[in-house]
Short mmCIF file of C-alpha atoms in Angstrom, two decimals:
data_model
loop_
_atom_site.label_atom_id
_atom_site.label_comp_id
_atom_site.label_asym_id
_atom_site.label_seq_id
_atom_site.Cartn_x
_atom_site.Cartn_y
_atom_site.Cartn_z
CA GLN A 1 107.33 140.62 123.92
CA VAL A 2 108.17 141.82 120.31
CA GLN A 3 107.77 139.88 117.00
CA LEU A 4 110.43 140.66 114.40
CA VAL A 5 109.77 139.80 110.33
CA GLU A 6 112.39 140.38 107.73
CA SER A 7 112.04 141.30 104.18
CA GLY A 8 113.63 142.23 101.04
CA GLY A 9 116.27 140.01 100.46
CA GLY A 10 116.81 138.54 97.13
CA LEU A 11 119.06 138.28 94.29
CA VAL A 12 121.38 140.66 93.30
CA GLN A 13 124.69 141.32 91.05
CA ALA A 14 127.86 142.64 92.49
CA GLY A 15 127.39 146.66 92.68
CA GLY A 16 123.88 146.63 92.50
CA SER A 17 121.92 147.45 95.52
CA LEU A 18 118.86 145.60 97.83
CA ARG A 19 116.95 147.31 101.42
CA LEU A 20 116.11 145.04 103.79
CA SER A 21 113.08 146.10 105.99
CA CYS A 22 112.96 144.53 109.48
CA ALA A 23 108.82 144.52 111.06
CA ALA A 24 108.24 144.86 114.50
CA SER A 25 104.78 143.87 116.65
CA GLY A 26 104.30 143.35 119.87
CA GLY A 27 106.25 146.18 121.79
CA THR A 28 106.36 149.69 121.88
CA PHE A 29 108.83 149.80 118.95
CA SER A 30 111.10 153.24 120.22
CA ASN A 31 111.70 151.98 123.27
CA TYR A 32 114.29 148.91 121.45
CA ALA A 33 117.49 149.31 120.12
CA MET A 34 118.33 147.27 117.32
CA GLY A 35 120.51 146.05 114.98
CA TRP A 36 120.88 144.07 112.21
CA PHE A 37 123.65 140.90 111.56
CA ARG A 38 124.26 138.02 109.05
CA GLN A 39 125.96 134.61 108.99
CA SER A 40 127.00 132.65 106.01
CA PRO A 41 127.05 128.72 105.89
CA GLY A 42 129.89 127.53 108.62
CA LYS A 43 130.57 131.14 110.08
CA GLU A 44 129.64 132.54 113.17
CA ARG A 45 127.26 135.46 113.11
CA GLN A 46 128.54 139.00 112.51
CA PHE A 47 127.94 142.27 113.47
CA VAL A 48 126.54 144.26 110.37
CA ALA A 49 125.24 147.63 111.76
CA ALA A 50 122.99 148.94 114.37
CA ILE A 51 121.03 152.13 115.90
CA SER A 52 120.07 153.60 119.24
CA TRP A 53 116.42 153.73 119.84
CA SER A 54 116.04 157.73 119.05
CA GLY A 55 117.63 156.93 115.39
CA GLY A 56 120.42 159.50 116.48
CA ASN A 57 123.36 157.35 116.82
CA THR A 58 124.11 154.23 114.09
CA ASN A 59 127.31 152.20 114.47
CA TYR A 60 128.30 149.67 111.15
CA ALA A 61 131.37 146.96 110.99
CA ASP A 62 134.17 147.90 109.22
CA SER A 63 132.98 146.11 106.10
CA VAL A 64 129.86 147.67 105.05
CA LYS A 65 130.78 151.05 106.25
CA GLY A 66 130.08 153.48 103.12
CA ARG A 67 127.78 150.95 101.60
CA PHE A 68 125.54 150.35 104.18
CA THR A 69 122.84 152.61 105.83
CA ILE A 70 120.46 151.42 108.87
CA SER A 71 117.56 153.70 109.85
CA ARG A 72 114.61 153.35 111.30
CA ASP A 73 110.67 154.74 111.12
CA ASN A 74 109.01 154.78 114.77
CA ALA A 75 106.03 155.75 113.05
CA LYS A 76 106.00 152.47 111.40
CA ASN A 77 107.73 150.23 113.44
CA THR A 78 110.34 149.40 111.52
CA VAL A 79 113.83 149.56 110.71
CA TYR A 80 115.64 149.28 107.13
CA LEU A 81 119.03 148.08 105.83
CA GLN A 82 119.79 149.88 103.11
CA MET A 83 122.41 148.07 100.94
CA ASN A 84 124.67 149.70 98.26
CA SER A 85 127.86 148.49 96.22
CA LEU A 86 127.25 144.54 96.91
CA LYS A 87 129.68 142.20 97.07
CA PRO A 88 129.87 138.88 96.92
CA ASP A 89 131.28 138.58 100.52
CA ASP A 90 128.12 140.28 101.82
CA THR A 91 126.49 137.02 101.07
CA ALA A 92 124.11 135.62 103.63
CA VAL A 93 121.04 135.35 106.14
CA TYR A 94 120.80 139.12 107.06
CA ALA A 95 118.76 139.23 110.48
CA CYS A 96 117.61 142.36 113.04
CA ALA A 97 117.08 141.94 116.35
CA ALA A 98 116.46 144.41 119.17
CA LYS A 99 117.04 145.14 122.58
CA TRP A 100 114.78 146.33 125.11
CA GLY A 101 115.44 149.43 127.43
CA SER A 102 118.35 151.12 125.87
CA GLY A 103 119.66 154.53 126.67
CA ARG A 104 119.09 157.31 124.03
CA PHE A 105 122.12 156.99 121.82
CA TYR A 106 123.18 153.98 123.10
CA VAL A 107 123.53 151.43 119.98
CA TYR A 108 125.03 147.43 121.02
CA VAL A 109 127.14 145.55 118.34
CA GLY A 110 127.50 141.77 120.47
CA VAL A 111 125.07 139.34 120.17
CA ASP A 112 124.25 138.57 123.14
CA ASP A 113 123.48 142.70 123.81
CA TYR A 114 119.76 141.47 121.53
CA HIS A 115 116.68 140.02 123.62
CA TYR A 116 114.70 139.24 120.73
CA TRP A 117 115.96 137.78 117.15
CA GLY A 118 114.01 137.66 113.48
CA GLN A 119 114.46 134.50 111.66
CA GLY A 120 116.48 136.13 108.75
CA THR A 121 116.33 137.59 105.37
CA GLN A 122 118.12 135.42 102.47
CA VAL A 123 121.25 138.04 100.62
CA THR A 124 122.67 136.76 97.45
CA VAL A 125 125.38 138.87 95.54
CA SER A 126 126.50 136.85 92.14
CA SER A 127 129.53 137.91 90.79
#
């Protein structure tokens, strides 16, 4: 079983940048496809970005495409989310998720696709 711990959230002005990290332990990280999701108060959890276990394929929600970049370092057991040109609508708790046993280039966008979740980190974008 893998444990996930996010970091890097905070308060930033609109137009600014943040980089989130998600450190994994307790499993073979390279066996897991990874994803980032976000949730605002009163809203359902929303897909943000995903990356295959190989790092060779990525997918993004339309709302973040061109502004956010997901990447991973399997040697460091860490997945990242670089967020640029942040908007107030990006304010949410961001959580990473892991799916075991996926294909080399498979990415997953559904909440129910993932087996393990981190606790999340708060991102607040002020206008």
